[in-house]
XYZ file of C-alpha atoms in Angstrom:
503
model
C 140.082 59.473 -95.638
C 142.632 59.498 -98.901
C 140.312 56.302 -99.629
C 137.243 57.996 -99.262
C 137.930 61.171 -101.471
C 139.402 58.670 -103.934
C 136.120 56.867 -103.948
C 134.172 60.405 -104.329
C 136.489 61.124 -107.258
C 135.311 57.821 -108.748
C 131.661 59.013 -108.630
C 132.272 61.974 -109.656
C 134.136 60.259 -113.073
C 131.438 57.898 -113.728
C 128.716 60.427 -113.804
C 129.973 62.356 -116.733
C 127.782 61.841 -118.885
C 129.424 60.556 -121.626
C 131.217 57.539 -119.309
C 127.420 57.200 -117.819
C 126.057 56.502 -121.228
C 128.171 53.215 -121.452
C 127.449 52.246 -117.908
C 123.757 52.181 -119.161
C 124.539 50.660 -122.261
C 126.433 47.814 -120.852
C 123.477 47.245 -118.369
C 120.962 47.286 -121.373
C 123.197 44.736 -123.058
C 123.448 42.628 -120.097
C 119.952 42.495 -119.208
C 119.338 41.350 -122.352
C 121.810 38.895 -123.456
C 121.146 37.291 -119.602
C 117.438 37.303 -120.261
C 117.746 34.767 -123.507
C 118.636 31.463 -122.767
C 122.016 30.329 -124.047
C 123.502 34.018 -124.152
C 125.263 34.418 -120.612
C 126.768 37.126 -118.595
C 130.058 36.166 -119.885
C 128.571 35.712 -123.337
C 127.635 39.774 -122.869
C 130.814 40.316 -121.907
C 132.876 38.893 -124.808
C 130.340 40.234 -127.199
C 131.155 44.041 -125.591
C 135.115 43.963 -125.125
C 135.614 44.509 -128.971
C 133.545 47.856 -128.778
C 135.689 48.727 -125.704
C 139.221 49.001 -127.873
C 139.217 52.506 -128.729
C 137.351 53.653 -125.494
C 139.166 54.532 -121.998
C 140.309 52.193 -119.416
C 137.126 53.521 -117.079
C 134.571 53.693 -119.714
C 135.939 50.225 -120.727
C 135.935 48.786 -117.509
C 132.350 50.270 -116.237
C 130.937 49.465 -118.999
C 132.418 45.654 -119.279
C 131.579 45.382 -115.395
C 127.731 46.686 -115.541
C 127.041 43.880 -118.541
C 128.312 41.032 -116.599
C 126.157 42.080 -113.886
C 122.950 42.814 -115.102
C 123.994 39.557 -117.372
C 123.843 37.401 -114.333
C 120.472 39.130 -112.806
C 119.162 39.023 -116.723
C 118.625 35.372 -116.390
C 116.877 35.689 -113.633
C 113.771 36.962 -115.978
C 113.414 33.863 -118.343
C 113.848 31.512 -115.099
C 110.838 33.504 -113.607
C 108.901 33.779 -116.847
C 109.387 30.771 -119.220
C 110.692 28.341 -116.215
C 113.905 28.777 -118.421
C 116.822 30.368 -116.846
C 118.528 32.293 -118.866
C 122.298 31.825 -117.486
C 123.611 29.031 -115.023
C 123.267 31.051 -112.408
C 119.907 31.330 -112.076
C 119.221 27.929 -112.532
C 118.456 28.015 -108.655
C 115.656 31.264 -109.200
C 113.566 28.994 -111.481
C 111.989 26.127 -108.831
C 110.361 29.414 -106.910
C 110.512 31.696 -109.239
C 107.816 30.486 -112.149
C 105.670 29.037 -109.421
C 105.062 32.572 -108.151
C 105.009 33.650 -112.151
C 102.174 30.892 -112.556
C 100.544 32.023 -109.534
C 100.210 35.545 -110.966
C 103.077 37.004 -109.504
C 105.562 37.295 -111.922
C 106.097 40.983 -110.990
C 106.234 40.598 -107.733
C 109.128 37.647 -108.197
C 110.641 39.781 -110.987
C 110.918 42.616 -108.376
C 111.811 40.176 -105.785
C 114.706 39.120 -108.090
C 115.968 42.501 -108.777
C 115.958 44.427 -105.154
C 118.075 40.651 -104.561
C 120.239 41.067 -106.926
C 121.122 44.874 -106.322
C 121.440 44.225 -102.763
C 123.922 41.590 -103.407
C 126.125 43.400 -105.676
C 126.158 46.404 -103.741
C 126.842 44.362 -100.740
C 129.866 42.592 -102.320
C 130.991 46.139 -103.873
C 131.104 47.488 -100.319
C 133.036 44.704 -99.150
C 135.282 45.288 -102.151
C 136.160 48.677 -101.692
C 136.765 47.630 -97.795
C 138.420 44.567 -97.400
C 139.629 43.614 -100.685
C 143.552 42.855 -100.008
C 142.664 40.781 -96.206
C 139.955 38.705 -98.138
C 142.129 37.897 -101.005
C 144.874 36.787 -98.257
C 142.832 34.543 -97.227
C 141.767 33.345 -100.388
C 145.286 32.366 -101.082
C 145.345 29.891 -97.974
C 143.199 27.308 -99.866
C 145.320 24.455 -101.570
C 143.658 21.010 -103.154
C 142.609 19.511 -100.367
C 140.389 22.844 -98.652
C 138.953 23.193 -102.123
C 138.053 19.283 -101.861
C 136.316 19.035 -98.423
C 134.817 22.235 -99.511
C 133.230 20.764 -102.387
C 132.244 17.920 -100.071
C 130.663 20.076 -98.431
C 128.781 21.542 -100.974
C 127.489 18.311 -102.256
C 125.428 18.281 -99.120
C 123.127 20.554 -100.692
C 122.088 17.214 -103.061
C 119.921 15.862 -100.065
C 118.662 19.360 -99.464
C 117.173 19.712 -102.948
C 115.933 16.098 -102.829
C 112.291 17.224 -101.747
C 110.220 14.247 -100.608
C 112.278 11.499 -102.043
C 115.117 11.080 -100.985
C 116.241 8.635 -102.770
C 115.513 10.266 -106.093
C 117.567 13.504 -105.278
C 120.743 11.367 -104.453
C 120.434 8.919 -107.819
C 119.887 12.746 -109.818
C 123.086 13.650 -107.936
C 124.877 10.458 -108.879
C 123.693 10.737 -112.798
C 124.899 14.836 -112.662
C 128.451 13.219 -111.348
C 128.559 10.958 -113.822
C 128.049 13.346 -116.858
C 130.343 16.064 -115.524
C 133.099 12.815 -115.521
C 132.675 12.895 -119.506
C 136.319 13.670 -121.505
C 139.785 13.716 -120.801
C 141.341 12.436 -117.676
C 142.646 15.585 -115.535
C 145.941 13.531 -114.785
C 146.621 10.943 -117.194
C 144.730 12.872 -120.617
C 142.849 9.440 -121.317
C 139.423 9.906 -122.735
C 136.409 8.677 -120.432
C 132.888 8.055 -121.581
C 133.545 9.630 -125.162
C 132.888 7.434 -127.344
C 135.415 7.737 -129.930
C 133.377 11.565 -129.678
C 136.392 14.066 -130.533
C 133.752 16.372 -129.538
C 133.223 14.688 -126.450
C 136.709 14.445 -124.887
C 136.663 18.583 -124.017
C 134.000 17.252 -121.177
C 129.979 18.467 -121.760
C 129.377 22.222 -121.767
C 127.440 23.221 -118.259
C 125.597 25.967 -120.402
C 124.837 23.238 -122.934
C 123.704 20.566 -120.900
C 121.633 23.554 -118.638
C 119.652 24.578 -121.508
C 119.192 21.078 -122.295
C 118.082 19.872 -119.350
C 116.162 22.747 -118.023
C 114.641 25.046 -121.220
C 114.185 22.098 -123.564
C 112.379 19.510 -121.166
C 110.350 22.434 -120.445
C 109.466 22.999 -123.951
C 108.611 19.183 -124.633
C 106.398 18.999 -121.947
C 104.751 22.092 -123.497
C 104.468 20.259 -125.935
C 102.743 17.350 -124.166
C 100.339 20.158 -123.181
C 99.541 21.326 -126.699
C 98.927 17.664 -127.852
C 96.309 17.098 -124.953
C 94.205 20.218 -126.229
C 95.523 22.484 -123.140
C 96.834 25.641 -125.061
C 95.937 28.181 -122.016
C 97.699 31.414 -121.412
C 100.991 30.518 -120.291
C 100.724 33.172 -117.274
C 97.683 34.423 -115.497
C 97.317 37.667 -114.862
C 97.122 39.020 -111.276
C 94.728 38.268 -108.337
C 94.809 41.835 -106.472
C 97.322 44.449 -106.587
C 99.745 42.954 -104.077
C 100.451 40.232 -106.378
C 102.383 42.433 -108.205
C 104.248 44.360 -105.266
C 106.811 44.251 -103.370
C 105.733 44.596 -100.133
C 107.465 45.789 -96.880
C 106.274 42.591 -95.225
C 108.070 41.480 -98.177
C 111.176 43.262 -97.482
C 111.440 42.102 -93.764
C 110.946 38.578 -95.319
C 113.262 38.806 -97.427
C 116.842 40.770 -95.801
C 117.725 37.884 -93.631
C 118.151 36.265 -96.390
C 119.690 39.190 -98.531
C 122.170 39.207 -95.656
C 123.423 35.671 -95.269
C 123.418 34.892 -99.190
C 124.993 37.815 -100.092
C 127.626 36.879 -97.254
C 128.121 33.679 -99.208
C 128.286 35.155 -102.532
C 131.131 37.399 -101.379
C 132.905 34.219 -99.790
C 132.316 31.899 -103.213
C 133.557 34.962 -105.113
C 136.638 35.790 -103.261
C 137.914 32.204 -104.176
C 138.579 31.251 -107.641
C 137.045 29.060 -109.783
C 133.454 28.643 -108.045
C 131.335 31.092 -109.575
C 128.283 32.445 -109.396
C 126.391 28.834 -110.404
C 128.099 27.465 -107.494
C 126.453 30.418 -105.168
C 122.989 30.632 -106.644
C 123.032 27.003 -105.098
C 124.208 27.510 -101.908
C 122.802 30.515 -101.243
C 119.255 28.771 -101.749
C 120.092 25.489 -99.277
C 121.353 27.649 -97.092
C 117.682 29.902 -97.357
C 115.954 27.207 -97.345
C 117.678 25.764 -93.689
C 116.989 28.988 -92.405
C 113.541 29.797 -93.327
C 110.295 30.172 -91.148
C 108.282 27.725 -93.795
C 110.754 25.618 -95.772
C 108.044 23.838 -96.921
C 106.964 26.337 -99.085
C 110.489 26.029 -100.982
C 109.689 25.227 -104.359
C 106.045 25.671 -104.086
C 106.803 29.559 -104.703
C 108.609 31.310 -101.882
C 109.716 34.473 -102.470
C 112.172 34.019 -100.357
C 113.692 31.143 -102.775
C 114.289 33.707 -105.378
C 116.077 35.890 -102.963
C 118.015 33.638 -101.256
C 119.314 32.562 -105.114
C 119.453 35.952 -106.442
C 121.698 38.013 -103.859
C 123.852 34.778 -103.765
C 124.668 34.756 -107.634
C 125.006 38.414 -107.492
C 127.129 39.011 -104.598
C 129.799 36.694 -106.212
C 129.952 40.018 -109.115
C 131.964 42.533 -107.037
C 133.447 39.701 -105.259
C 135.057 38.237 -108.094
C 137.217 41.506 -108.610
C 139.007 40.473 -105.492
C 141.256 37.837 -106.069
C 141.458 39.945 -109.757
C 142.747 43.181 -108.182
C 144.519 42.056 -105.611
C 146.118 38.858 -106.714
C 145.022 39.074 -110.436
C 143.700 35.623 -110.562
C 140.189 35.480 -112.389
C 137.193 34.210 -109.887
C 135.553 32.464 -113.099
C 135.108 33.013 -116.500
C 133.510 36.235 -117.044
C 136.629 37.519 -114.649
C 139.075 35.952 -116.840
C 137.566 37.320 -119.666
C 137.535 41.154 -117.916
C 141.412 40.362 -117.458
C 142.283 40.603 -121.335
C 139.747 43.980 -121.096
C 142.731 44.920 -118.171
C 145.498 44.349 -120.581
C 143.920 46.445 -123.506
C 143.463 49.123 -121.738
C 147.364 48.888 -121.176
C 146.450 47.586 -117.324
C 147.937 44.607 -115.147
C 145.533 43.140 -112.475
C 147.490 42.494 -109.430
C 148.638 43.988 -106.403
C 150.898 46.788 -108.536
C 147.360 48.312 -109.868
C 146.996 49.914 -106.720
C 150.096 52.140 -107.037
C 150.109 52.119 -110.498
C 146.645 53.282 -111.600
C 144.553 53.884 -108.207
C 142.313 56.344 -110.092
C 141.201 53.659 -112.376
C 140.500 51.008 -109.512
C 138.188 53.784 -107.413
C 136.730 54.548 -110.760
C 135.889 50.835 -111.093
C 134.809 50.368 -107.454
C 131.846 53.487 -108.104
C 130.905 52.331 -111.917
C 130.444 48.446 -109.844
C 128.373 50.253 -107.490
C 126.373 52.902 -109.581
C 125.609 49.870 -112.066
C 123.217 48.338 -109.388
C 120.819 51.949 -109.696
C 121.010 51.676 -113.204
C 119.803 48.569 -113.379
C 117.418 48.765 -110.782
C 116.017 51.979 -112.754
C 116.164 50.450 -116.623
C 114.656 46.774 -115.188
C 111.464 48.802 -113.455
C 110.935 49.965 -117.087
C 110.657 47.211 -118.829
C 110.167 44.237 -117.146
C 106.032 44.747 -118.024
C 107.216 44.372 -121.734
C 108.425 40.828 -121.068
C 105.408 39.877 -118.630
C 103.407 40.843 -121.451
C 105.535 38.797 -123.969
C 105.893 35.736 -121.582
C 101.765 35.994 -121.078
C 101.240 34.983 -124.613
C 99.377 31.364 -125.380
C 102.175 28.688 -125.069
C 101.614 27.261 -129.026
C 103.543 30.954 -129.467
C 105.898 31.606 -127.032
C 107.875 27.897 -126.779
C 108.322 27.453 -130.208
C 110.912 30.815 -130.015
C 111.855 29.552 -126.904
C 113.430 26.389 -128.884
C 114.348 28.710 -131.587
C 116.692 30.950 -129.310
C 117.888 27.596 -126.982
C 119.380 26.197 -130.633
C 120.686 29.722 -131.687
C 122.302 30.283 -128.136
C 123.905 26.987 -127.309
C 125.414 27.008 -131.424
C 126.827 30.419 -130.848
C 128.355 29.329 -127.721
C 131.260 27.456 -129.658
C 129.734 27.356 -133.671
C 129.730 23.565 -133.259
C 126.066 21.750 -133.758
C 127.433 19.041 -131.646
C 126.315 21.092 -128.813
C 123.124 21.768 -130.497
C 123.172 17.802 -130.726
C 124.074 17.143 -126.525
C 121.624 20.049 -125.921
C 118.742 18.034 -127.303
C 119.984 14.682 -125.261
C 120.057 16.273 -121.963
C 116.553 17.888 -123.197
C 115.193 14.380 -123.407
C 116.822 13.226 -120.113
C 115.351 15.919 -118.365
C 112.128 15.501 -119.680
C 112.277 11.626 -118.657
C 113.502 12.992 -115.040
C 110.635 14.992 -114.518
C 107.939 12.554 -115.935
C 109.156 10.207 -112.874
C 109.117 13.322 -110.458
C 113.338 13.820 -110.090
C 114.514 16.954 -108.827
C 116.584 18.373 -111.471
C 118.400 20.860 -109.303
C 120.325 18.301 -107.960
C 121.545 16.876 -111.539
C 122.638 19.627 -111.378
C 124.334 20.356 -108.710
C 126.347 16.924 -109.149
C 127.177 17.834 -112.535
C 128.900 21.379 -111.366
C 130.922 19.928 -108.299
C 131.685 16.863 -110.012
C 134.761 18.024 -112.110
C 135.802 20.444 -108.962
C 135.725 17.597 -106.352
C 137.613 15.262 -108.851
C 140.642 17.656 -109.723
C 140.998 19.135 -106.255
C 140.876 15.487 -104.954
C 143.238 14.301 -107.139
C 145.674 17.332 -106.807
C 145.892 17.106 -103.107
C 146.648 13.549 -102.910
C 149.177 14.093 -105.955
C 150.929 16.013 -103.598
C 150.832 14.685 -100.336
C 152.226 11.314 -102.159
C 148.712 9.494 -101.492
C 148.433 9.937 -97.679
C 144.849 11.131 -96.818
C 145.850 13.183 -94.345
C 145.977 16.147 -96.119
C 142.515 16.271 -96.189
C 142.770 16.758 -92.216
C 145.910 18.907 -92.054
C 144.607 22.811 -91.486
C 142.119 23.969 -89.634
C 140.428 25.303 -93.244
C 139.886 21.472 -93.594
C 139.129 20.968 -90.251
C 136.229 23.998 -90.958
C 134.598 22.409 -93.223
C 134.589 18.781 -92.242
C 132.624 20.388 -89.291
C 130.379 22.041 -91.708
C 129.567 18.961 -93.220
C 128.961 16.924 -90.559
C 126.229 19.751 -89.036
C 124.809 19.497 -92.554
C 124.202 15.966 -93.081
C 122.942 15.929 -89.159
C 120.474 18.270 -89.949
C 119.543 17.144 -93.231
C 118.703 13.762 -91.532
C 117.019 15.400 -88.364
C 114.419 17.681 -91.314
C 113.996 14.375 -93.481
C 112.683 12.217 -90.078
C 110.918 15.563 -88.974
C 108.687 15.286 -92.411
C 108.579 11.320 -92.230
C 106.636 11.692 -88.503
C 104.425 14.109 -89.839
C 103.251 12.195 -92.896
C 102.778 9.392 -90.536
C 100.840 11.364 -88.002
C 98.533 12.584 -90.905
């Protein structure tokens, strides 16, 4: 009950109206900055903590908090738009996402994205405020070689995104892994595949070679349109009204998969150095396993863009478990909210609790009241950017280019990154020219540096003997979970095979 009035306190504090004008602010900021590819969530986040010096610890915190969410759903609206996501983690909203957008419903996936998104965060903040210290517990029980079979695992999801060719979906996998092996050597600091690059041997920039790979190819093949005389609208406008609502045959569509992705957003979340690009992933497979018509995965399910949306989300309030209770950052934008800790004269950690509980409950309602905001300022605007995004594509792609060079320069003020950007733009476009699935490029290039350390690291220390990979049931866990996976990803693949024979 002490926990409860805490909590009210907490809502009560936020609401002022002076602390609420910087919850809205840093949604405003998020949405934004998310929304323009190159500028992430954690982008909005470093861009805010200057303006948070001289504020206090909850207006700081709220306000820090609310742009790294709406950051991570702000990406969400180029993906559905432009086909561009606007942060890694939407990467997963876009395959789903712009088909419905080119089918006319771009406010209906827009809406789609946002009711995910909300529910996600507001799921994880729940599960924050309840189980924060057990779930950080076990959190702590993962070593090198859980992480490893764990991102065995999660390689799995390769063959799900394959789509009809197999084939092609594991040899995108296998390029993604070889990119993310670019620079240094984890354990012996020799440089691989650089070049003699200096630039090179820090490894390739996920948000670099995203925006490359994704927004760029797009724009080329754009391009390709213009020079063939096709200069059409880019979106259509609506059939009928219910192609730009969200239905409550919608809704019942859609929880199941609010509930199990916003399940594994909290789980990704509550162990560190996953993420929410990680999630968006997962979430999706594990949507698309579970759906009544998988088939219409990619083709422009709303239930794709769910699936992706509450995933990436969830992993928000999630992240601020291992942060409060352990003070270990989940990712980067968590790491980053740690120095916003320390200015404010605060140490994440188990002591925060006793030290400054007012300020944690304060932080638990500004996590939670942040998903109305948003959910209020998106409804608002979002017709402002369907309008923008509806304009003839000879106007709207070249400031897509403009804001992909801007945003991946401003990510480290180096044009070598505007320089990678524009090779993984022409890889991509080659990909897609011969029909390869670029969500699972990737995919391999996420979980290719996280497999290889966590590998490495557990063998380190079990002096080369394998069986660490065997030795707790964690392990054990997830070697089960992969062997279900690959059994039913075989089982679906000769499932489609009979049926293209029958026809």
């Amino acid at each position: 009950m002490d926990a409860l009035s805490m909590l009210f306190d907490g809502f009560v504090a936020v609401l002022q109206p002076e602390n609420l004008l910087y919850l809205v602010g840093g949604v405003l900021i998020g949405v934004i900055l998310g929304a323009i590819p190159g500028l992430s969530a954690t982008m909005a986040i470093a861009l805010v903590i200057p303006l948070t010096y001289y504020l206090t610890p909850t207006q700081s915190l709220i306000m820090l908090l609310a742009a790294y969410n709406a950051g991570t759903f702000g990406g969400s609206m180029s993906a559905i738009l432009i086909g561009t996501p606007g942060t890694v983690s939407a990467a997963a909203t876009v395959s789903d996402g712009y088909a419905l957008a080119k089918q006319g419903k771009a406010r209906k996936a827009i809406k789609g994205a946002l009711f995910s998104s909300c529910f996600g965060c507001l799921f994880s903040s729940i599960i924050l405020v309840i189980i924060a210290q057990p779930i950080a517990k076990v959190a702590l029980k993962f070593g090198p070689a859980e992480y490893a079979v764990l991102m065995l695992f999660s390689l799995t999801i390769i063959a799900s995104a394959a789509g009809k060719s197999l084939t092609k979906g594991l040899l995108g996998g296998c390029i993604g892994l070889f990119f993310g092996c670019v620079g240094m050597d984890a354990s012996y600091t020799i440089p691989r595949l650089t070049f003699g690059s200096l630039k090179l041997s820090s490894g390739i920039d996920l948000v670099v070679m995203l925006i490359g790979a994704l927004a760029l190819s797009e724009v080329l093949k754009q391009v390709e349109t213009v020079a063939l005389g096709q200069t059409s609208a880019q979106l259509p406008e609506p059939s009928c009204k219910d192609d730009t609502r969200f239905l409550k045959s919608d809704f019942k569509l859609c929880l199941p998969h609010w509930l199990r992705s916003s399940a594994l957003g909290c789980a990704i979340g509550a162990l560190p150095g996953l993420g929410p690009s990680l999630a968006c992933y997962i979430g999706y497979d594990v949507g698309h396993k579970t759906a009544k018509h998988p088939e219409q995965f990619g083709k422009g399910a709303l239930e794709g863009v769910a699936a992706a949306e509450a995933a990436n989300n969830a992993v928000c309030g999630a992240n601020m478990i291992p942060l409060l209770s352990l003070g270990v950052p989940g990712d980067t934008g968590a790491a980053l909210l740690i120095s916003a800790f320390l200015v404010q004269g605060l140490t994440p950690g188990p002591l925060i609790f006793s030290e400054s509980p007012e300020t944690v409950y304060n932080v638990y309602a500004g996590l939670i009241l942040c998903n109305i905001v948003l959910l209020g300022i998106t409804l608002l605007i979002y017709r402002a950017f369907t309008k923008i995004c509806s304009m003839e594509t000879t106007i709207i792609f070249p400031c897509v280019l403009a804001f992909c060079v801007i945003g991946v320069y401003a990510l480290n003020s180096n044009l070598d990154d505007v320089w990678i950007m524009l090779f993984f733009g022409v890889i991509g476009y080659i990909l897609s020219k011969f029909k390869f699935p670029m969500a699972t490029l990737l995919i391999g290039f996420i979980l290719s540096p996280l497999f290889e350390k966590n590998f490495r690291r557990a063998l380190i220390l079990n002096s080369g003997d394998w069986s660490i990979f065997f030795s707790s049931p964690l392990c054990w866990l997830f070697w089960a979970a992969t062997i279900l996976s690959v059994f039913f990803i075989v089982r679906g693949k000769r499932k489609d095979k009979n049926l293209q024979d029958g026809l």
